[in-house]
Amino acid sequence: MRVAIYTLGCKVNQYETQAMEQELVRRGHTLVSFEETADAYIVNTCSVTAVSDKKSRQMIRRCRKLNENAVVAACGCYVQTHPDEAAGLELDLIAGTGDRMAFLDLLEQAAHEKEPVTLLDDALRRRQFEVLPAGGMAERTRAMLKVEDGCVNFCTYCIIPYARGPVRSLPLETAAEQTRQLRQEGYQELVLTGIEISSWGHDLKDGSSFIDLLETVSEAAGNMRIRLGSLEPRTITEDFCRRAVKLSNLCPHFHLSLQSGCDETLKRMNRKYDTARFYESMTLLRQYFDHVAVTTDLITGFPGETEEEFSQTLAFIEKCGFAAMHIFPYSIRPGTKAAAMPQLTAAVKEDRAARAAQVAHRMHQAYLAGCVGKTYPVLFEQEKDGLYTGHAPNYMEVLADGEQLHPVVGVDGGSVARTLLLGLQLLLEGGEVHADALFAGDQLREVDRETERIVEFEGVLARNKLLAFAFGSGDHAVQQVDARGERAQERGLLLLDHFFDQSLLGLQLGELAAHLPDQSGNQAAERRLGKAEVGVAVAHGAAQDAA
């Protein structure tokens, strides 16, 4: 059977979709694009806002237009919380947020019997965690591991506790086992996800907390990077930081959900912290982690939010200095307490979102500027618009021009066919942005210590991304140093001389040996050839900040 899946919503939905994909393939079915003709269409729905509900309905209706004879099935939060509406959408199979394997059994049944089927339960009565296949399809470099489901915070704007039920935790030994399996399959980064991962362990009643899970997963992951999903701010304590900083594969990126920087607004939201406690978490993270990236979510125009309260929020987010922010105008979620509160106009909500976004942009630029002089390993994930895109451990996005930068995930015993590092150093001088970069390729265990690479780069800090273009490498670039140096002078490029050393992680960009803005390409080559140590000369680009 040809099956197409469309996923709306959060990383948990994405995780559950990839788990269903794996199971469908295991059962002998073929996955196809949602735009292709399929025998069955699955829409994994979202209900975090009324807009999400609308999109879910639209995608369900679209399935019939793609193939009127196909089996159309829907699962997820919208179907779980709005079963009556879903019943009016001519679905062959209606399921909610539980028992994905039973859902696939019924999908196969519906394909043969052509009789509508419904699989729904009371989410609030769930007590068991459904263990699903972890990871992703083989071509992906980043895997996800769902470690928790459910939430009992009952924020006044949120319907998710009713869609997902109470907290259920993936058992510790299962988390370690699935992590080891993903490492063996060759994945290079693991994202821990869940509805409220900070609550992991609360249902186990054995004193376990999220940091215990994190230590266990980190050990099982080996060299695989560990990235965390959204955290409740109170997760960050002295004990958490003291233990987390010892985990060498933990990405120094923490997403703490703020929602508002005003204590009165936080109370109306039924959040469990105030701004003082949130800032305590920020302080601890910066105390323990060097140039840590802290990102957050913000809702503007929440019911009852005054201009004074919003001004407090603006002042607080500036005080925090976030690396990046997700900003949303408040959207009414029918069935929640906030929906019954006095509402602000759409114009006010949008205006406040725009004003907050201006502050967020300045903070993001300031964080990128703080990356000056630092070197980051980058995991390239996919090609986009002719460039390769990937993320540094701090989750700053990097775009680079080059060939076959996407690491190949091995599926034969877990060997990684290629690992690439992109060293980025940014120098801000006279209002201009300068960047240099170095690629280190091939299998790490086969890196030739005697190999020299000459690579020319033009770097730009633009569109809120670290951007680097590679124009040549290896011996071919050595032969063209003179010509490239001449063109570099014409374009106002600078020449930098760097040295790198081999480490357990491969080639790592070392200290800046010399800054030669007035030297020609030929002089730079002479300096390089005169060095006894392994070196690399990098033609260095200077460009105006296009952000």
Coordinates of C-alpha atoms in Angstrom, one line a residue:
M1 CA 0.0 0.0 0.0
R2 CA 1.3 3.5 -0.9
V3 CA 0.9 5.7 2.2
A4 CA 1.4 9.5 2.5
I5 CA 1.6 11.3 5.9
Y6 CA 1.2 15.0 6.6
T7 CA 2.3 16.2 10.0
L8 CA 1.2 19.4 11.8
G9 CA 2.4 20.7 15.1
C10 CA 5.2 20.0 17.5
K11 CA 8.3 17.8 17.6
V12 CA 6.3 15.1 19.4
N13 CA 4.0 14.8 16.4
Q14 CA 7.0 14.7 14.2
Y15 CA 8.5 12.0 16.3
E16 CA 5.3 9.9 16.3
T17 CA 5.1 10.3 12.5
Q18 CA 8.6 9.0 11.9
A19 CA 7.8 6.1 14.2
M20 CA 4.7 5.3 12.1
E21 CA 6.8 5.6 9.0
Q22 CA 9.3 3.1 10.3
E23 CA 6.5 0.7 11.2
L24 CA 4.8 1.1 7.8
V25 CA 8.0 0.3 6.0
R26 CA 8.6 -2.7 8.3
R27 CA 5.1 -4.0 7.3
G28 CA 6.0 -3.8 3.6
H29 CA 4.2 -0.5 2.7
T30 CA 5.7 2.2 0.6
L31 CA 6.0 5.8 1.8
V32 CA 5.2 8.5 -0.8
S33 CA 5.0 12.3 -0.8
F34 CA 1.8 13.8 0.2
E35 CA 1.5 15.4 -3.2
E36 CA 1.6 12.0 -4.9
T37 CA -1.3 9.6 -5.5
A38 CA -1.5 7.3 -2.5
D39 CA -3.7 4.4 -1.4
A40 CA -3.9 5.9 2.1
Y41 CA -3.4 9.4 3.5
I42 CA -2.7 10.1 7.2
V43 CA -3.0 13.5 8.7
N44 CA -1.3 13.8 12.1
T45 CA -3.2 16.8 13.4
C46 CA -2.5 19.6 15.9
S47 CA -4.8 21.6 18.2
V48 CA -2.5 24.0 20.0
T49 CA -4.5 27.0 18.6
A50 CA -7.7 27.5 16.7
V51 CA -5.5 28.1 13.6
S52 CA -4.0 24.7 14.1
D53 CA -7.5 23.2 14.1
K54 CA -8.4 25.0 10.8
K55 CA -5.2 23.8 9.1
S56 CA -5.9 20.2 10.3
R57 CA -9.4 20.3 8.7
Q58 CA -8.0 21.8 5.5
M59 CA -5.5 19.0 5.1
I60 CA -8.0 16.3 5.8
R61 CA -10.4 17.7 3.1
R62 CA -7.4 18.0 0.7
C63 CA -6.8 14.2 0.9
R64 CA -10.1 13.5 -0.8
K65 CA -9.2 15.8 -3.7
L66 CA -5.9 14.0 -4.1
N67 CA -7.5 10.6 -4.5
E68 CA -11.2 10.2 -3.8
N69 CA -10.8 6.4 -3.5
A70 CA -8.0 6.5 -0.9
V71 CA -8.3 5.6 2.7
V72 CA -8.2 8.9 4.7
A73 CA -7.2 8.7 8.3
A74 CA -6.5 11.3 11.0
C75 CA -4.8 11.1 14.3
G76 CA -3.3 13.6 16.8
C77 CA -4.5 16.3 19.1
Y78 CA -7.2 17.9 17.0
V79 CA -9.0 14.6 16.5
Q80 CA -8.6 13.8 20.2
T81 CA -10.1 17.0 21.4
H82 CA -12.7 17.6 18.7
P83 CA -14.1 14.1 17.8
D84 CA -17.5 15.5 16.9
E85 CA -16.0 17.8 14.3
A86 CA -13.7 15.1 13.0
A87 CA -16.7 12.8 12.5
G88 CA -18.1 15.3 10.0
L89 CA -15.0 15.3 7.8
E90 CA -15.8 12.0 6.0
L91 CA -12.8 10.2 7.5
D92 CA -12.3 6.4 7.1
L93 CA -10.3 6.2 10.3
I94 CA -10.4 8.6 13.4
A95 CA -7.9 8.1 16.1
G96 CA -6.4 10.3 18.8
T97 CA -3.1 10.6 20.5
G98 CA -2.7 7.1 21.8
D99 CA -1.8 3.6 20.6
R100 CA -0.1 4.4 17.3
M101 CA 0.5 0.7 16.4
A102 CA -3.2 -0.1 16.9
F103 CA -3.9 2.9 14.6
L104 CA -1.8 1.3 11.9
D105 CA -3.6 -2.0 12.3
L106 CA -6.9 -0.2 11.8
L107 CA -5.5 1.6 8.8
E108 CA -4.8 -1.7 7.1
Q109 CA -8.2 -3.0 8.1
A110 CA -9.9 0.1 6.7
A111 CA -8.1 -0.4 3.4
H112 CA -9.7 -3.8 3.0
E113 CA -13.1 -3.4 4.6
K114 CA -13.9 0.2 3.6
E115 CA -15.8 0.8 6.8
P116 CA -15.3 3.9 9.0
V117 CA -13.5 3.1 12.2
T118 CA -13.0 5.2 15.3
L119 CA -10.2 4.7 18.0
L120 CA -10.5 7.2 20.8
D121 CA -10.0 7.0 24.6
D122 CA -10.1 9.3 27.5
A123 CA -6.6 10.8 27.5
L124 CA -6.8 11.9 31.2
R125 CA -7.0 8.2 32.2
R126 CA -3.8 7.2 30.6
R127 CA -1.1 5.9 32.8
Q128 CA 1.3 3.9 30.5
F129 CA 4.0 5.4 28.2
E130 CA 3.7 4.0 24.7
V131 CA 7.2 3.0 23.5
L132 CA 7.6 3.7 19.8
P133 CA 10.6 3.2 17.4
A134 CA 13.1 6.0 17.9
G135 CA 15.0 8.0 15.3
G136 CA 14.2 8.8 11.8
M137 CA 14.6 7.4 8.3
A138 CA 18.1 6.5 7.2
E139 CA 19.0 9.7 5.3
R140 CA 18.6 11.9 8.3
T141 CA 21.5 13.0 10.5
R142 CA 19.4 14.0 13.5
A143 CA 17.3 11.6 15.4
M144 CA 14.6 12.2 18.0
L145 CA 13.8 10.3 21.2
K146 CA 10.5 10.8 22.8
V147 CA 11.1 10.5 26.5
E148 CA 7.9 11.8 28.0
D149 CA 4.2 12.3 27.2
G150 CA 1.5 14.3 28.8
C151 CA 1.3 17.5 31.0
V152 CA -0.5 18.5 34.2
N153 CA 0.4 22.2 34.3
F154 CA -3.0 23.3 32.9
C155 CA -1.9 26.7 31.7
T156 CA -5.0 28.8 31.1
Y157 CA -4.3 29.2 27.3
C158 CA -3.5 25.5 26.6
I159 CA -5.7 22.5 25.7
I160 CA -2.8 20.0 25.5
P161 CA -3.3 18.4 28.9
Y162 CA -6.8 17.3 27.7
A163 CA -5.3 16.0 24.4
R164 CA -2.3 14.2 25.9
G165 CA -3.3 13.2 29.4
P166 CA -1.1 13.1 32.5
V167 CA 2.7 12.7 32.6
R168 CA 4.1 9.3 31.5
S169 CA 7.8 8.7 31.3
L170 CA 9.9 6.5 29.1
P171 CA 11.7 4.0 31.4
L172 CA 15.3 4.8 32.0
E173 CA 16.7 1.5 30.8
T174 CA 14.6 1.8 27.6
A175 CA 15.9 5.3 27.0
A176 CA 19.4 4.0 27.2
E177 CA 18.7 1.1 25.0
Q178 CA 17.1 3.2 22.3
T179 CA 19.9 5.7 22.5
R180 CA 22.6 3.1 22.0
Q181 CA 20.6 1.7 19.0
L182 CA 20.5 5.2 17.4
R183 CA 24.2 5.6 17.9
Q184 CA 24.9 2.3 16.3
E185 CA 22.8 3.3 13.3
G186 CA 25.1 6.3 12.8
Y187 CA 23.0 9.2 13.9
Q188 CA 25.1 12.1 15.0
E189 CA 22.6 14.2 17.0
L190 CA 19.8 13.1 19.3
V191 CA 17.0 15.5 20.3
L192 CA 15.2 14.6 23.5
T193 CA 11.5 15.5 23.1
G194 CA 8.2 15.2 24.8
I195 CA 5.1 17.2 25.7
E196 CA 6.8 18.5 28.9
I197 CA 10.2 16.8 29.3
S198 CA 11.0 18.6 32.5
S199 CA 8.3 16.5 34.1
W200 CA 10.2 13.2 33.2
G201 CA 10.2 10.9 36.2
H202 CA 7.3 12.5 38.2
D203 CA 5.1 9.4 37.5
L204 CA 7.8 6.9 38.4
K205 CA 7.6 7.7 42.1
D206 CA 11.3 6.7 42.7
G207 CA 12.9 10.1 43.1
S208 CA 14.1 10.2 39.5
S209 CA 14.3 13.6 37.8
F210 CA 15.2 14.8 34.3
I211 CA 18.9 15.2 35.1
D212 CA 19.1 11.5 35.9
L213 CA 17.6 10.7 32.5
L214 CA 20.0 13.2 30.8
E215 CA 23.1 11.6 32.4
T216 CA 21.9 8.1 31.4
V217 CA 21.2 9.1 27.8
S218 CA 24.5 11.1 27.5
E219 CA 26.5 8.1 28.5
A220 CA 24.7 5.8 26.1
A221 CA 25.1 8.3 23.3
G222 CA 28.9 8.3 23.1
N223 CA 30.0 10.9 20.6
M224 CA 26.4 11.6 19.4
R225 CA 25.4 15.2 20.2
I226 CA 22.5 15.5 22.7
R227 CA 20.1 18.4 22.2
L228 CA 17.2 19.2 24.6
G229 CA 13.7 20.2 23.8
S230 CA 11.8 22.9 25.6
L231 CA 12.4 23.0 29.4
E232 CA 10.3 24.4 32.2
P233 CA 12.4 27.1 33.8
R234 CA 12.4 25.6 37.2
T235 CA 14.3 22.6 35.8
I236 CA 17.4 24.7 35.9
T237 CA 18.9 24.4 39.4
E238 CA 22.4 24.5 40.8
D239 CA 22.4 20.7 40.9
F240 CA 21.2 20.4 37.4
C241 CA 23.9 22.7 36.0
R242 CA 26.7 21.2 38.1
R243 CA 25.8 17.8 36.6
A244 CA 24.9 18.8 33.1
V245 CA 28.1 20.8 32.5
K246 CA 30.1 17.6 32.9
L247 CA 28.3 16.0 29.9
S248 CA 30.6 16.7 27.0
N249 CA 28.1 15.7 24.3
L250 CA 25.3 18.0 25.6
C251 CA 24.7 21.0 23.3
P252 CA 24.9 24.3 25.2
H253 CA 21.5 25.3 24.0
F254 CA 18.6 25.6 26.4
H255 CA 15.1 26.6 25.4
L256 CA 13.3 27.9 28.5
S257 CA 9.6 28.7 27.9
L258 CA 8.9 32.2 29.2
Q259 CA 5.6 33.3 27.6
S260 CA 5.6 36.6 29.4
G261 CA 8.0 38.9 31.2
C262 CA 5.4 40.3 33.6
D263 CA 4.5 38.6 36.8
E264 CA 0.8 39.5 36.7
T265 CA 0.4 38.2 33.2
L266 CA 2.2 35.0 34.3
K267 CA -0.3 34.5 37.1
R268 CA -3.2 34.8 34.6
M269 CA -1.5 32.2 32.5
N270 CA -1.2 29.9 35.5
R271 CA 2.5 29.6 34.9
K272 CA 4.4 28.1 37.9
Y273 CA 7.2 30.6 38.1
D274 CA 7.8 34.3 38.2
T275 CA 10.3 36.5 36.5
A276 CA 12.7 36.3 39.4
R277 CA 12.8 32.5 39.3
F278 CA 13.2 32.6 35.5
Y279 CA 16.1 35.0 35.7
E280 CA 17.7 32.8 38.3
S281 CA 17.7 30.0 35.7
M282 CA 19.3 32.3 33.2
T283 CA 22.0 33.3 35.6
L284 CA 22.8 29.7 36.5
L285 CA 23.2 28.6 32.9
R286 CA 25.5 31.5 32.1
Q287 CA 27.5 30.8 35.2
Y288 CA 28.2 27.1 34.2
F289 CA 28.2 27.2 30.4
D290 CA 30.4 29.4 28.2
H291 CA 28.4 31.6 25.8
V292 CA 25.4 29.4 26.3
A293 CA 22.5 29.9 23.9
V294 CA 19.2 30.5 25.8
T295 CA 16.1 30.7 23.6
T296 CA 12.5 31.2 24.5
D297 CA 8.8 31.6 23.5
L298 CA 6.7 34.7 24.1
I299 CA 3.0 35.3 23.8
T300 CA 2.0 38.9 23.1
G301 CA -1.5 40.4 23.8
F302 CA -2.6 37.8 26.3
P303 CA -6.0 38.6 27.7
G304 CA -5.9 41.5 30.1
E305 CA -2.3 42.5 29.2
T306 CA -2.0 46.2 29.6
E307 CA 0.6 48.5 27.9
E308 CA 2.4 48.7 31.2
E309 CA 2.6 45.0 31.6
F310 CA 3.8 44.6 28.0
S311 CA 6.5 47.3 28.7
Q312 CA 7.6 45.1 31.7
T313 CA 7.9 42.2 29.3
L314 CA 10.0 44.1 26.8
A315 CA 12.3 45.3 29.6
F316 CA 12.6 41.7 31.0
I317 CA 13.5 40.1 27.7
E318 CA 16.2 42.7 27.1
K319 CA 17.6 42.0 30.5
C320 CA 17.7 38.3 29.7
G321 CA 19.4 38.8 26.3
F322 CA 18.1 35.7 24.6
A323 CA 20.0 34.2 21.7
A324 CA 16.7 33.7 19.7
M325 CA 13.0 34.0 20.4
H326 CA 9.7 32.5 19.0
I327 CA 7.1 35.2 19.3
F328 CA 3.3 34.6 18.9
P329 CA 0.4 36.9 19.1
Y330 CA -2.1 35.3 21.5
S331 CA -4.6 33.1 19.7
I332 CA -7.9 32.1 21.4
R333 CA -8.1 28.4 22.2
P334 CA -11.8 27.6 22.7
G335 CA -12.3 25.4 25.8
T336 CA -9.6 27.1 27.8
K337 CA -10.0 29.5 30.7
A338 CA -8.1 32.2 28.9
A339 CA -10.8 32.2 26.1
A340 CA -13.3 33.5 28.7
M341 CA -11.0 36.4 29.7
P342 CA -11.3 40.0 28.3
Q343 CA -9.7 39.9 24.9
L344 CA -7.4 42.4 23.2
T345 CA -7.8 43.4 19.5
A346 CA -5.9 41.6 16.8
A347 CA -4.2 44.9 15.9
V348 CA -2.8 45.3 19.5
K349 CA -1.6 41.7 19.6
E350 CA 0.1 42.1 16.2
D351 CA 1.7 45.4 17.1
R352 CA 3.1 44.1 20.3
A353 CA 4.5 41.0 18.5
A354 CA 6.2 43.3 16.0
R355 CA 7.7 45.4 18.8
A356 CA 9.0 42.3 20.7
A357 CA 10.4 40.9 17.4
Q358 CA 12.5 44.1 17.0
V359 CA 14.0 43.5 20.4
A360 CA 14.5 39.8 19.7
H361 CA 16.3 40.7 16.4
R362 CA 18.8 43.0 18.2
M363 CA 19.5 40.3 20.8
H364 CA 20.0 37.7 18.2
Q365 CA 22.5 39.9 16.3
A366 CA 24.3 40.5 19.6
Y367 CA 24.5 36.8 20.3
L368 CA 26.0 36.1 16.9
A369 CA 28.5 38.9 17.4
G370 CA 29.4 37.2 20.7
C371 CA 30.5 34.2 18.5
V372 CA 33.5 36.3 17.4
G373 CA 36.7 34.4 17.8
K374 CA 35.0 31.0 18.6
T375 CA 35.2 27.8 16.6
Y376 CA 32.1 25.5 16.3
P377 CA 31.6 22.0 14.9
V378 CA 28.7 22.0 12.5
L379 CA 26.5 19.1 11.6
F380 CA 25.2 19.7 8.1
E381 CA 21.7 18.3 7.6
Q382 CA 20.4 19.0 4.1
E383 CA 20.9 21.0 1.0
K384 CA 18.7 24.1 0.6
D385 CA 18.7 26.6 -2.3
G386 CA 22.1 25.4 -3.5
L387 CA 23.6 25.7 -0.1
Y388 CA 24.1 23.2 2.7
T389 CA 22.5 24.0 6.0
G390 CA 23.4 22.8 9.4
H391 CA 23.6 23.8 13.1
A392 CA 26.4 24.5 15.5
P393 CA 25.9 23.0 19.0
N394 CA 24.4 26.4 20.2
Y395 CA 21.8 25.9 17.4
M396 CA 22.9 28.8 15.3
E397 CA 22.2 28.0 11.7
V398 CA 25.1 27.8 9.2
L399 CA 24.8 27.9 5.5
A400 CA 27.8 26.8 3.3
D401 CA 28.5 26.3 -0.3
G402 CA 30.3 23.1 -1.1
E403 CA 29.9 19.6 -2.4
Q404 CA 28.6 16.6 -0.5
L405 CA 28.8 18.3 2.9
H406 CA 25.8 16.4 4.2
P407 CA 27.1 13.6 6.4
V408 CA 26.0 10.2 5.2
V409 CA 24.4 8.1 8.0
G410 CA 25.8 4.5 7.9
V411 CA 23.3 1.7 8.4
D412 CA 25.9 -1.2 8.4
G413 CA 26.8 -1.5 12.0
G414 CA 26.7 2.2 12.7
S415 CA 29.8 3.5 11.0
V416 CA 29.6 7.2 10.0
A417 CA 30.6 7.6 6.4
R418 CA 31.5 11.2 6.7
T419 CA 31.7 13.8 9.5
L420 CA 32.4 17.4 8.6
L421 CA 33.3 20.3 10.8
L422 CA 32.9 23.9 9.9
G423 CA 35.1 26.2 12.0
L424 CA 33.7 29.7 12.1
Q425 CA 35.5 32.7 13.4
L426 CA 33.9 36.1 13.1
L427 CA 35.7 39.4 13.4
L428 CA 33.7 42.6 13.7
E429 CA 35.8 45.6 12.6
G430 CA 34.7 49.1 11.7
G431 CA 31.0 48.1 11.3
E432 CA 31.9 45.5 8.7
V433 CA 31.5 41.7 9.2
H434 CA 34.5 39.5 8.5
A435 CA 34.3 35.7 8.6
D436 CA 36.6 32.8 7.9
A437 CA 35.9 29.2 7.8
L438 CA 37.6 25.8 7.4
F439 CA 36.1 22.5 6.3
A440 CA 37.6 19.3 7.6
G441 CA 36.2 16.3 5.7
D442 CA 36.4 12.5 5.2
Q443 CA 36.2 9.9 7.9
L444 CA 37.7 11.1 11.1
R445 CA 39.7 7.9 11.6
E446 CA 41.3 8.4 8.1
V447 CA 42.3 12.1 8.4
D448 CA 45.8 12.5 7.0
R449 CA 47.9 14.4 9.5
E450 CA 50.2 15.7 6.7
T451 CA 47.4 17.0 4.6
E452 CA 47.3 20.7 4.0
R453 CA 44.1 22.5 2.7
I454 CA 43.9 25.9 1.2
V455 CA 40.3 27.1 1.1
E456 CA 39.0 30.5 0.1
F457 CA 35.9 31.8 1.8
E458 CA 33.7 34.9 1.7
G459 CA 31.7 35.1 4.9
V460 CA 28.7 37.2 5.6
L461 CA 26.6 37.6 8.8
A462 CA 23.2 37.9 7.0
R463 CA 19.6 37.0 7.5
N464 CA 20.2 36.0 11.1
K465 CA 22.5 33.2 10.0
L466 CA 26.2 32.5 9.9
L467 CA 26.9 32.3 6.2
A468 CA 30.1 31.0 4.5
F469 CA 30.9 30.2 0.9
A470 CA 33.7 27.9 0.0
F471 CA 35.3 28.4 -3.4
G472 CA 38.2 25.9 -3.5
S473 CA 40.1 23.4 -1.5
G474 CA 43.2 21.1 -1.6
D475 CA 46.0 21.3 -4.1
H476 CA 43.8 22.9 -6.8
A477 CA 43.4 25.9 -4.4
V478 CA 47.1 26.0 -3.7
Q479 CA 47.8 26.5 -7.4
Q480 CA 45.4 29.3 -7.5
V481 CA 46.5 31.3 -4.5
D482 CA 48.0 34.0 -6.6
A483 CA 45.0 34.5 -8.8
R484 CA 42.6 34.3 -5.9
G485 CA 44.7 36.7 -3.9
E486 CA 44.5 39.2 -6.7
R487 CA 40.7 38.9 -6.9
A488 CA 40.5 39.1 -3.2
Q489 CA 42.2 42.5 -3.2
E490 CA 39.7 43.7 -5.8
R491 CA 36.8 42.6 -3.7
G492 CA 38.3 44.0 -0.5
L493 CA 39.0 40.6 0.9
L494 CA 41.4 40.1 3.8
L495 CA 44.0 37.3 4.0
L496 CA 44.3 35.3 7.2
D497 CA 46.8 32.7 8.2
H498 CA 45.7 29.9 10.5
F499 CA 47.0 26.7 12.0
F500 CA 45.0 23.7 13.0
D501 CA 45.8 20.6 15.0
Q502 CA 44.4 17.1 14.8
S503 CA 42.4 16.1 17.8
L504 CA 40.1 13.2 18.7
L505 CA 37.3 15.1 16.9
G506 CA 39.3 15.5 13.7
L507 CA 40.7 18.8 12.5
Q508 CA 40.0 21.7 14.8
L509 CA 40.8 25.3 13.9
G510 CA 43.5 26.6 16.2
E511 CA 44.7 30.1 17.2
L512 CA 44.8 33.0 14.7
A513 CA 48.4 33.1 13.7
A514 CA 48.4 36.4 11.8
H515 CA 46.0 39.0 10.5
L516 CA 47.3 40.2 7.1
P517 CA 44.9 42.8 5.6
D518 CA 47.6 44.4 3.6
Q519 CA 49.3 41.3 2.2
S520 CA 48.8 39.8 -1.3
G521 CA 47.8 36.3 -2.0
N522 CA 51.4 35.5 -3.0
Q523 CA 52.9 36.8 0.2
A524 CA 50.3 34.7 2.2
A525 CA 51.3 31.6 0.2
E526 CA 55.0 32.3 0.9
R527 CA 54.3 32.6 4.6
R528 CA 52.4 29.3 4.5
L529 CA 55.1 27.5 2.6
G530 CA 57.7 28.8 5.0
K531 CA 56.0 27.2 8.0
A532 CA 57.4 23.9 9.3
E533 CA 54.1 23.1 10.9
V534 CA 50.9 22.1 9.1
G535 CA 49.1 25.2 8.2
V536 CA 46.2 26.6 6.2
A537 CA 46.0 30.0 4.5
V538 CA 42.4 31.2 4.2
A539 CA 41.4 34.0 1.8
H540 CA 39.1 35.9 4.0
G541 CA 36.0 37.8 3.0
A542 CA 34.8 41.2 4.1
A543 CA 31.2 42.1 3.5
Q544 CA 28.7 44.6 4.8
D545 CA 26.2 43.1 7.3
A546 CA 23.2 42.4 5.1
A547 CA 20.9 41.5 8.0

